[in-house]
């Protein structure tokens, strides 16, 4: 099932800001199609596009007005199916962003649901039965409908929550998961999936996947809902992939997701690595990957090898990677991202270290996220090659700094971030042991390093810090010694580890029987 995920490396595209081909200041679908060769040349073979459907854009498209129609500002349904076809010609896959938890207030379902008389959509959303009764623990929309009741919201207060039922209903207005209304919502969402999958889409990134069933603290109801949807996909679209924005792999993978994202929220400690006061990948002292590793191991064990965990470089909701890390530090971070199990995701522009643009006014519900959504920087031409519109018409202003990175400059510099990322993707593509499904075993050296063995054959040694790390191979963390665990690799007469398939910075070496991991280095060695 969805075999193509085995060696997938994704590129996330925020369509507003990627490439504008009709000079209206906002990116479009044809712009993405035009840049497929760029993405392919980088090495990525899959893309995720943020929501591109008709919407009032109060939350950048995560407030859908019509799941079946491309937003006119991005083009037409035909442009999107053409993008699928062009991607497939290049051996690439495309996933769309599906928002099943809520719609915009402008969706026809919601308009019908607001009516006082009973109709097909009366139970499509989570409503209380009286305007004076608010849904406990949830915000709501009230006072805008003739229908007597409050409608729960899922995120912003203009995003009414779709009704998939309550795991344990305990109020008269709370419907069980097997009620007619809840089942109709689930089936309607399957129809949306069918619509796009049968037109060439390869799967979905699922927004707030863990939020669907209410009063469901352990996620058990939501897990069974997704199992039902996965069953449908396996039957009708066995190659389709579903990837969850959930951040709790032990739940989502049990629910049948092929893959779950680690996120800037939730229990994963993902941001200990990249976005906290002392990120592990910063070369300065402090910071540790230990809690991240502990949670990661626990999640893998708890999900019983059922699916994959994917670690993004960033996304449209997080600070840019470059806000805390220098280009050199980012190279080592990419060494990690591209050698972990699960399919890696590169957020557009992270491959050149695009910066978070400070102090922007919020655009379309972006707020602090707006700075991570600025236009892609392609070259040195007008508007950095993003658009031919006058610069005051751009959807979000460009990074104003004189030395902002761009693709053209970095491509011609052998030491650039983009060239390191390209090298790393190529190594991953040529090394099945490093790909999505290969096993991982962590070896606990100390807080300043990350060390793991992929598929029993590739040793990854990462030291982002500015001090060399000296490891006694006879050291044991309770069980086997480190040298027993690592099967310390062959070395040449200088002591350098012999069979190195990738290195950034100096190679690790064995000196007087101790393992030395040089400062600011990352290496992959066959053992
Ligand atoms: C998560 C999305 O990534 C975010 O951008 C959006 O605002 C919320 N879900 C609501 O859909």
Coordinates of C-alpha atoms and ligand atoms in Angstrom, one line a residue:
X1 CA 0.0 0.0 0.0
X2 CA 1.3 3.4 -1.0
X3 CA 4.7 1.8 -1.8
X4 CA 5.8 5.0 -3.3
X5 CA 6.3 6.4 0.2
X6 CA 9.3 4.1 0.6
X7 CA 11.7 6.5 -1.1
X8 CA 9.6 9.7 -1.1
X9 CA 11.2 13.0 -0.2
X10 CA 8.5 15.7 -0.1
X11 CA 8.6 19.4 -0.9
X12 CA 5.9 21.5 0.8
X13 CA 4.4 24.3 -1.3
X14 CA 2.4 27.2 0.1
X15 CA 0.8 28.0 -3.2
X16 CA 0.2 31.7 -2.5
X17 CA 4.0 32.3 -2.3
X18 CA 5.7 29.9 -4.6
X19 CA 5.5 31.2 -8.2
X20 CA 3.1 33.7 -9.8
X21 CA 2.7 33.2 -13.6
X22 CA 0.0 35.8 -14.2
X23 CA 1.4 38.8 -12.5
X24 CA -1.4 39.3 -10.0
X25 CA 1.0 39.1 -7.0
X26 CA -0.1 35.7 -5.8
X27 CA 1.3 32.3 -6.7
X28 CA -0.8 29.8 -8.7
X29 CA -1.1 26.2 -9.8
X30 CA 0.6 26.8 -13.2
X31 CA 3.5 28.4 -11.3
X32 CA 3.9 25.1 -9.4
X33 CA 3.8 23.1 -12.7
X34 CA 6.4 25.5 -14.1
X35 CA 8.7 24.7 -11.2
X36 CA 8.4 20.9 -11.1
X37 CA 11.7 20.6 -12.9
X38 CA 13.4 22.7 -10.2
X39 CA 11.9 20.5 -7.4
X40 CA 12.9 17.3 -9.3
X41 CA 16.4 18.7 -9.8
X42 CA 16.7 19.3 -6.1
X43 CA 15.9 15.6 -5.7
X44 CA 12.4 15.7 -4.2
X45 CA 10.0 13.3 -5.8
X46 CA 6.8 14.3 -4.1
X47 CA 5.0 17.5 -3.2
X48 CA 2.4 18.6 -0.7
X49 CA 0.3 21.7 -1.6
X50 CA -1.4 23.6 1.2
X51 CA -5.2 24.0 0.6
X52 CA -5.9 25.4 -2.9
X53 CA -9.7 25.2 -2.8
X54 CA -12.3 27.9 -3.0
X55 CA -12.3 29.8 0.3
X56 CA -12.9 33.3 1.8
X57 CA -9.3 32.9 3.0
X58 CA -9.7 33.8 6.6
X59 CA -7.2 31.2 7.4
X60 CA -5.1 31.0 4.2
X61 CA -7.5 28.4 2.7
X62 CA -7.9 26.2 5.8
X63 CA -11.5 27.6 5.8
X64 CA -12.9 25.7 2.8
X65 CA -15.9 27.0 1.0
X66 CA -16.0 24.3 -1.7
X67 CA -13.8 21.1 -1.5
X68 CA -14.3 20.3 -5.1
X69 CA -13.3 23.6 -6.8
X70 CA -9.8 25.1 -7.1
X71 CA -9.8 28.7 -5.9
X72 CA -10.0 31.0 -8.9
X73 CA -6.9 32.9 -7.7
X74 CA -4.9 29.7 -8.2
X75 CA -6.4 28.6 -11.5
X76 CA -8.9 25.9 -12.4
X77 CA -9.5 22.3 -11.7
X78 CA -8.0 21.6 -15.1
X79 CA -4.8 23.3 -14.1
X80 CA -4.6 21.1 -11.0
X81 CA -5.3 17.8 -12.9
X82 CA -2.6 19.0 -15.4
X83 CA -0.2 19.5 -12.5
X84 CA -0.9 15.9 -11.4
X85 CA -0.2 14.6 -14.9
X86 CA 3.0 16.7 -15.3
X87 CA 4.2 15.5 -11.9
X88 CA 3.5 11.8 -12.8
X89 CA 5.5 12.2 -16.1
X90 CA 8.5 13.2 -13.9
X91 CA 7.9 10.2 -11.5
X92 CA 6.6 12.5 -8.8
X93 CA 3.6 12.3 -6.6
X94 CA 1.3 15.1 -5.4
X95 CA -0.7 15.2 -2.2
X96 CA -3.4 17.8 -1.4
X97 CA -4.3 19.2 1.9
X98 CA -7.6 17.9 3.2
X99 CA -9.3 19.8 6.0
X100 CA -12.0 17.4 7.3
X101 CA -12.5 19.0 10.8
X102 CA -14.2 22.2 9.8
X103 CA -15.3 24.4 6.8
X104 CA -15.7 28.1 6.4
X105 CA -19.0 29.7 7.3
X106 CA -19.5 30.2 3.6
X107 CA -19.7 26.5 2.7
X108 CA -23.1 25.6 1.3
X109 CA -23.3 22.8 4.0
X110 CA -23.0 25.4 6.7
X111 CA -25.5 27.8 5.1
X112 CA -28.0 24.9 4.9
X113 CA -27.2 23.8 8.5
X114 CA -27.9 27.3 9.8
X115 CA -31.5 27.0 8.7
X116 CA -34.2 26.4 11.3
X117 CA -36.0 23.7 9.3
X118 CA -34.7 20.2 9.2
X119 CA -32.7 19.4 6.1
X120 CA -29.9 17.2 4.8
X121 CA -27.3 19.3 6.5
X122 CA -28.9 19.9 9.9
X123 CA -26.5 17.5 11.5
X124 CA -23.4 18.1 9.4
X125 CA -21.9 20.3 12.1
X126 CA -21.7 20.1 15.9
X127 CA -24.7 22.2 17.2
X128 CA -26.1 22.6 20.6
X129 CA -29.9 22.7 20.9
X130 CA -30.3 26.2 22.3
X131 CA -28.6 29.5 21.8
X132 CA -28.0 29.8 25.5
X133 CA -26.3 26.4 25.8
X134 CA -22.6 26.7 24.7
X135 CA -20.7 23.5 23.9
X136 CA -18.4 22.8 26.9
X137 CA -14.7 23.0 26.3
X138 CA -15.1 24.4 22.8
X139 CA -15.5 27.9 21.4
X140 CA -18.6 28.4 19.3
X141 CA -20.4 30.5 16.7
X142 CA -23.6 32.0 18.0
X143 CA -26.2 34.5 17.1
X144 CA -25.7 34.4 13.3
X145 CA -28.3 31.8 12.4
X146 CA -32.1 31.5 12.6
X147 CA -31.5 28.1 13.9
X148 CA -31.7 28.0 17.7
X149 CA -28.3 26.7 18.9
X150 CA -24.6 27.3 19.1
X151 CA -22.2 25.7 16.6
X152 CA -18.9 24.5 17.9
X153 CA -15.8 25.7 16.1
X154 CA -12.6 23.7 15.5
X155 CA -9.9 26.4 15.2
X156 CA -10.6 30.1 14.5
X157 CA -14.0 31.3 15.4
X158 CA -15.1 31.3 11.7
X159 CA -14.4 27.6 11.3
X160 CA -17.5 25.6 12.3
X161 CA -16.7 22.0 13.4
X162 CA -18.0 19.2 11.2
X163 CA -19.9 16.5 13.1
X164 CA -18.3 13.1 13.3
X165 CA -20.1 12.4 16.6
X166 CA -19.1 12.3 20.3
X167 CA -17.1 9.3 21.6
X168 CA -19.1 9.4 24.9
X169 CA -22.2 11.6 24.3
X170 CA -23.6 12.9 27.6
X171 CA -25.9 15.7 26.6
X172 CA -29.0 15.4 24.5
X173 CA -27.5 17.5 21.6
X174 CA -24.3 15.4 21.4
X175 CA -24.7 12.7 18.8
X176 CA -23.0 9.4 18.9
X177 CA -20.4 8.4 16.3
X178 CA -22.9 5.9 14.7
X179 CA -25.7 8.5 14.4
X180 CA -27.0 9.2 10.9
X181 CA -25.5 12.8 10.8
X182 CA -22.1 11.7 11.9
X183 CA -21.9 8.9 9.4
X184 CA -23.1 11.2 6.6
X185 CA -20.3 13.6 7.3
X186 CA -17.7 10.8 7.2
X187 CA -19.1 9.5 3.9
X188 CA -19.2 13.1 2.4
X189 CA -15.5 13.4 3.2
X190 CA -14.8 10.1 1.5
X191 CA -16.6 11.5 -1.6
X192 CA -14.2 14.5 -1.5
X193 CA -11.3 12.1 -1.4
X194 CA -12.7 10.0 -4.2
X195 CA -13.2 13.2 -6.3
X196 CA -9.5 14.2 -6.2
X197 CA -8.0 10.7 -6.2
X198 CA -9.9 9.8 -9.3
X199 CA -8.5 12.9 -11.0
X200 CA -4.8 11.9 -10.3
X201 CA -4.1 13.1 -6.8
X202 CA -1.9 10.7 -4.9
X203 CA -3.1 11.3 -1.4
X204 CA -3.7 13.8 1.4
X205 CA -2.1 15.6 4.2
X206 CA -4.9 15.6 6.7
X207 CA -5.4 18.8 8.7
X208 CA -5.9 18.4 12.5
X209 CA -6.5 14.7 12.0
X210 CA -6.8 14.0 15.7
X211 CA -9.6 16.6 16.3
X212 CA -12.6 15.0 14.6
X213 CA -14.5 13.0 17.2
X214 CA -15.5 15.1 20.3
X215 CA -15.3 14.1 23.9
X216 CA -12.6 11.6 22.9
X217 CA -9.6 12.3 25.3
X218 CA -7.7 9.1 24.4
X219 CA -8.5 9.5 20.7
X220 CA -10.1 6.1 20.5
X221 CA -13.2 7.3 18.6
X222 CA -11.0 9.3 16.1
X223 CA -8.7 6.3 15.7
X224 CA -11.7 4.0 14.7
X225 CA -13.0 6.7 12.4
X226 CA -9.7 6.8 10.5
X227 CA -9.5 3.0 10.4
X228 CA -12.8 3.1 8.6
X229 CA -11.5 5.6 6.1
X230 CA -8.3 3.7 5.6
X231 CA -10.3 0.6 4.8
X232 CA -12.1 2.5 2.1
X233 CA -8.9 3.8 0.6
X234 CA -7.2 0.4 0.6
X235 CA -10.2 -1.0 -1.3
X236 CA -10.7 1.8 -3.8
X237 CA -7.3 3.6 -4.0
X238 CA -4.6 1.3 -2.6
X239 CA -1.8 3.6 -3.8
X240 CA -3.1 6.7 -2.0
X241 CA -1.2 7.9 1.0
X242 CA -2.7 9.6 4.0
X243 CA -0.4 11.6 6.2
X244 CA -1.7 13.2 9.4
X245 CA -1.2 16.4 11.2
X246 CA -1.6 14.8 14.6
X247 CA 1.8 14.7 16.2
X248 CA 1.0 11.6 18.2
X249 CA 2.2 8.7 16.0
X250 CA 1.1 6.0 18.6
X251 CA -2.5 7.1 17.9
X252 CA -2.5 8.2 14.3
X253 CA -0.6 5.2 13.0
X254 CA -3.0 2.9 14.8
X255 CA -5.8 4.8 13.0
X256 CA -4.3 3.7 9.7
X257 CA -2.3 6.7 8.7
X258 CA 0.7 5.8 6.6
X259 CA 2.6 8.5 8.2
X260 CA 2.3 11.1 11.0
X261 CA 4.1 14.5 11.3
X262 CA 6.1 15.5 14.3
X263 CA 5.1 19.0 15.0
X264 CA 5.9 22.2 16.9
X265 CA 3.2 21.3 19.4
X266 CA 2.4 18.0 21.1
X267 CA 4.6 15.7 23.1
X268 CA 7.4 14.9 20.6
X269 CA 10.1 17.4 21.7
X270 CA 10.7 18.0 18.0
X271 CA 11.5 21.7 18.6
X272 CA 14.2 20.8 21.1
X273 CA 16.2 20.2 18.0
X274 CA 15.5 23.3 16.0
X275 CA 13.4 26.0 17.6
X276 CA 14.0 26.6 21.3
X277 CA 16.4 28.8 23.4
X278 CA 19.2 26.2 23.0
X279 CA 18.4 24.1 20.0
X280 CA 20.4 20.9 19.7
X281 CA 21.5 21.8 16.2
X282 CA 23.0 25.1 17.3
X283 CA 26.8 24.9 17.6
X284 CA 26.7 26.7 20.9
X285 CA 26.8 24.8 24.2
X286 CA 23.6 23.4 25.7
X287 CA 20.6 21.8 24.2
X288 CA 20.0 18.1 23.9
X289 CA 18.3 15.6 21.7
X290 CA 17.8 13.2 24.5
X291 CA 14.1 13.8 25.2
X292 CA 13.3 13.9 21.5
X293 CA 15.0 10.5 21.1
X294 CA 13.2 9.0 24.1
X295 CA 9.8 10.1 22.8
X296 CA 10.6 9.0 19.3
X297 CA 11.6 5.5 20.4
X298 CA 8.5 5.3 22.6
X299 CA 6.2 6.3 19.7
X300 CA 7.8 3.7 17.4
X301 CA 7.4 1.0 20.0
X302 CA 3.8 2.0 20.8
X303 CA 2.7 2.1 17.2
X304 CA 4.2 -1.4 16.7
X305 CA 6.0 -0.6 13.4
X306 CA 2.6 0.1 11.9
X307 CA 3.5 3.3 10.0
X308 CA 6.0 6.0 9.6
X309 CA 6.9 9.1 11.5
X310 CA 8.0 12.1 9.4
X311 CA 10.1 15.0 10.5
X312 CA 9.6 18.2 8.5
X313 CA 12.3 21.0 8.1
X314 CA 9.4 23.3 9.0
X315 CA 6.0 24.3 7.7
X316 CA 3.7 27.2 7.1
X317 CA 2.8 27.3 10.9
X318 CA 6.3 27.3 12.4
X319 CA 9.2 29.7 12.5
X320 CA 11.6 29.2 9.6
X321 CA 14.5 26.9 10.5
X322 CA 16.9 29.8 9.8
X323 CA 15.5 31.9 12.6
X324 CA 17.6 30.0 15.1
X325 CA 20.2 28.2 13.0
X326 CA 23.0 29.5 10.7
X327 CA 23.4 28.1 7.2
X328 CA 26.2 25.9 8.4
X329 CA 24.1 24.6 11.3
X330 CA 21.2 24.0 8.9
X331 CA 23.4 21.8 6.8
X332 CA 23.9 19.4 9.7
X333 CA 20.2 19.6 10.6
X334 CA 19.4 18.5 7.0
X335 CA 21.9 15.6 7.5
X336 CA 19.7 14.5 10.3
X337 CA 16.4 15.1 8.5
X338 CA 17.5 13.2 5.4
X339 CA 18.8 10.2 7.2
X340 CA 15.8 9.5 9.4
X341 CA 13.1 6.9 8.8
X342 CA 9.8 8.2 7.4
X343 CA 9.6 10.5 4.4
X344 CA 11.3 13.8 5.0
X345 CA 9.5 17.1 4.2
X346 CA 11.3 20.2 3.0
X347 CA 9.3 23.4 3.4
X348 CA 9.7 25.6 0.3
X349 CA 12.6 27.9 0.7
X350 CA 14.3 26.0 3.6
X351 CA 16.6 24.5 1.0
X352 CA 18.2 28.0 0.6
X353 CA 17.7 29.0 4.2
X354 CA 15.0 31.6 3.5
X355 CA 14.5 33.8 6.5
X356 CA 11.6 34.5 8.7
X357 CA 10.5 38.0 7.8
X358 CA 10.1 39.9 11.0
X359 CA 7.3 42.4 11.9
X360 CA 4.9 41.7 9.1
X361 CA 1.2 42.6 9.4
X362 CA -0.8 39.4 9.5
X363 CA -2.1 38.2 6.1
X364 CA -5.2 36.0 5.9
X365 CA -5.1 34.7 9.4
X366 CA -1.3 34.1 9.4
X367 CA -0.5 36.3 12.4
X368 CA 3.0 35.3 13.6
X369 CA 3.1 32.6 10.9
X370 CA 3.1 35.3 8.1
X371 CA 6.9 35.7 8.4
X372 CA 7.4 32.1 7.4
X373 CA 5.1 32.4 4.3
X374 CA 6.9 35.1 2.3
X375 CA 7.4 34.8 -1.5
X376 CA 10.0 32.2 -2.7
X377 CA 13.3 33.8 -3.7
X378 CA 14.3 32.5 -7.1
X379 CA 16.8 34.9 -8.5
X380 CA 18.1 38.5 -8.6
X381 CA 15.4 39.8 -10.9
X382 CA 12.3 41.9 -10.0
X383 CA 10.5 40.5 -6.9
X384 CA 13.2 37.9 -6.6
X385 CA 11.7 36.1 -9.7
X386 CA 8.5 35.3 -7.8
X387 CA 6.1 37.6 -9.7
X388 CA 6.0 40.3 -12.4
X389 CA 3.4 42.3 -10.4
X390 CA 4.3 45.7 -8.9
X391 CA 6.0 45.0 -5.6
X392 CA 3.3 46.6 -3.6
X393 CA 0.8 44.0 -5.0
X394 CA 2.6 41.0 -3.6
X395 CA 0.4 38.8 -1.4
X396 CA 3.0 39.0 1.4
X397 CA 6.0 41.3 1.2
X398 CA 9.4 39.8 0.2
X399 CA 12.3 39.4 2.7
X400 CA 13.6 43.0 2.4
X401 CA 17.2 42.2 3.3
X402 CA 19.9 43.0 0.7
X403 CA 21.6 39.6 1.2
X404 CA 18.4 37.5 1.1
X405 CA 19.4 34.0 -0.2
X406 CA 18.1 32.9 -3.6
X407 CA 18.1 29.8 -5.7
X408 CA 20.1 31.2 -8.6
X409 CA 23.0 32.4 -6.4
X410 CA 23.1 29.2 -4.4
X411 CA 23.0 26.9 -7.3
X412 CA 26.3 28.4 -8.6
X413 CA 28.0 28.1 -5.2
X414 CA 29.4 24.7 -4.4
X415 CA 29.4 25.4 -0.7
X416 CA 25.8 26.6 -0.5
X417 CA 23.0 25.1 1.5
X418 CA 21.0 24.1 -1.5
X419 CA 24.0 22.1 -2.9
X420 CA 24.4 20.3 0.4
X421 CA 20.7 19.5 0.5
X422 CA 20.9 18.1 -3.1
X423 CA 23.9 16.0 -2.1
X424 CA 22.0 14.6 0.9
X425 CA 18.9 13.8 -1.1
X426 CA 20.9 12.0 -3.7
X427 CA 22.7 9.9 -1.0
X428 CA 19.3 9.0 0.4
X429 CA 17.9 8.1 -3.0
X430 CA 20.9 5.8 -3.7
X431 CA 20.9 4.1 -0.2
X432 CA 17.8 2.1 0.5
X433 CA 19.0 1.5 4.1
X434 CA 18.4 5.3 4.7
X435 CA 14.9 5.4 3.3
X436 CA 11.5 5.5 4.9
X437 CA 11.0 2.0 6.1
X438 CA 14.5 1.1 7.2
X439 CA 14.9 0.4 10.9
X440 CA 16.7 2.8 13.3
X441 CA 18.7 2.0 16.4
X442 CA 19.9 4.9 18.6
X443 CA 23.1 4.8 20.5
X444 CA 23.3 7.1 23.4
X445 CA 26.7 8.7 23.4
X446 CA 26.1 12.0 25.2
X447 CA 24.0 15.1 25.0
X448 CA 26.1 16.8 22.4
X449 CA 25.8 14.1 19.7
X450 CA 23.2 12.1 17.8
X451 CA 24.2 8.6 16.8
X452 CA 22.1 6.0 15.1
X453 CA 22.4 2.9 12.9
X454 CA 20.0 2.7 9.9
X455 CA 18.9 -0.7 8.8
X456 CA 21.7 -2.3 10.8
X457 CA 24.2 -1.1 8.1
X458 CA 24.7 2.7 8.1
X459 CA 26.1 4.4 11.1
X460 CA 25.1 8.1 11.4
X461 CA 27.3 10.3 13.6
X462 CA 26.3 13.9 14.2
X463 CA 28.1 16.5 16.3
X464 CA 26.6 19.9 15.7
X465 CA 28.6 21.5 18.6
X466 CA 31.9 23.4 18.2
X467 CA 33.8 21.0 20.5
X468 CA 35.1 17.6 19.2
X469 CA 33.5 14.7 21.0
X470 CA 35.7 11.9 22.3
X471 CA 33.9 8.6 22.9
X472 CA 35.3 5.7 24.6
X473 CA 34.1 2.7 22.7
X474 CA 34.3 0.5 25.8
X475 CA 31.7 2.7 27.5
X476 CA 28.5 1.0 28.2
X477 CA 25.1 2.5 29.0
X478 CA 24.1 -0.5 31.0
X479 CA 24.0 -3.2 28.3
X480 CA 26.5 -3.7 25.5
X481 CA 29.5 -1.5 25.1
X482 CA 29.3 1.2 22.4
X483 CA 31.8 -0.6 20.2
X484 CA 29.7 -3.8 20.4
X485 CA 26.6 -1.9 19.5
X486 CA 28.2 0.1 16.7
X487 CA 30.3 -2.7 15.3
X488 CA 33.0 0.1 15.1
X489 CA 33.6 0.4 11.4
X490 CA 36.8 -0.2 9.3
X491 CA 39.3 2.7 9.4
X492 CA 42.2 3.7 7.1
X493 CA 45.8 4.2 8.2
X494 CA 44.9 7.7 9.4
X495 CA 42.3 6.3 11.7
X496 CA 39.4 7.8 9.6
X497 CA 36.3 5.6 9.2
X498 CA 36.8 4.0 5.9
X499 CA 33.5 3.4 4.2
X500 CA 32.0 6.9 4.3
X501 CA 29.0 7.5 2.0
X502 CA 28.5 11.1 3.1
X503 CA 30.3 13.6 5.3
X504 CA 29.9 17.2 6.1
X505 CA 32.9 18.7 8.0
X506 CA 35.7 16.3 8.9
X507 CA 35.2 12.6 9.1
X508 CA 35.0 10.7 12.3
X509 CA 38.1 8.8 13.2
X510 CA 39.5 6.3 15.7
X511 CA 42.5 7.8 17.6
X512 CA 44.3 5.7 20.2
X513 CA 41.2 3.5 20.4
X514 CA 38.8 6.3 21.1
X515 CA 36.2 7.4 18.6
X516 CA 36.5 11.1 17.7
X517 CA 33.6 13.0 16.2
X518 CA 34.9 16.3 14.9
X519 CA 33.2 19.6 15.7
X520 CA 30.3 20.6 13.4
X521 CA 30.2 17.4 11.5
X522 CA 27.8 14.8 10.2
X523 CA 28.8 11.6 8.6
X524 CA 27.2 8.4 7.3
X525 CA 29.4 5.3 7.4
X526 CA 28.9 1.7 6.3
X527 CA 29.5 -0.8 9.1
Ligands
LIG1 C1 -3.4 23.4 10.9 C2 -2.9 24.1 9.7 O1 -1.6 23.7 9.4 C3 -3.0 25.6 10.0 O2 -2.3 26.4 9.1 C4 -4.4 26.0 10.2 O3 -4.6 27.3 10.6 C5 -5.1 25.1 11.2 N1 -4.8 23.7 11.1 C6 -6.6 25.1 11.0 O4 -7.1 24.4 9.9

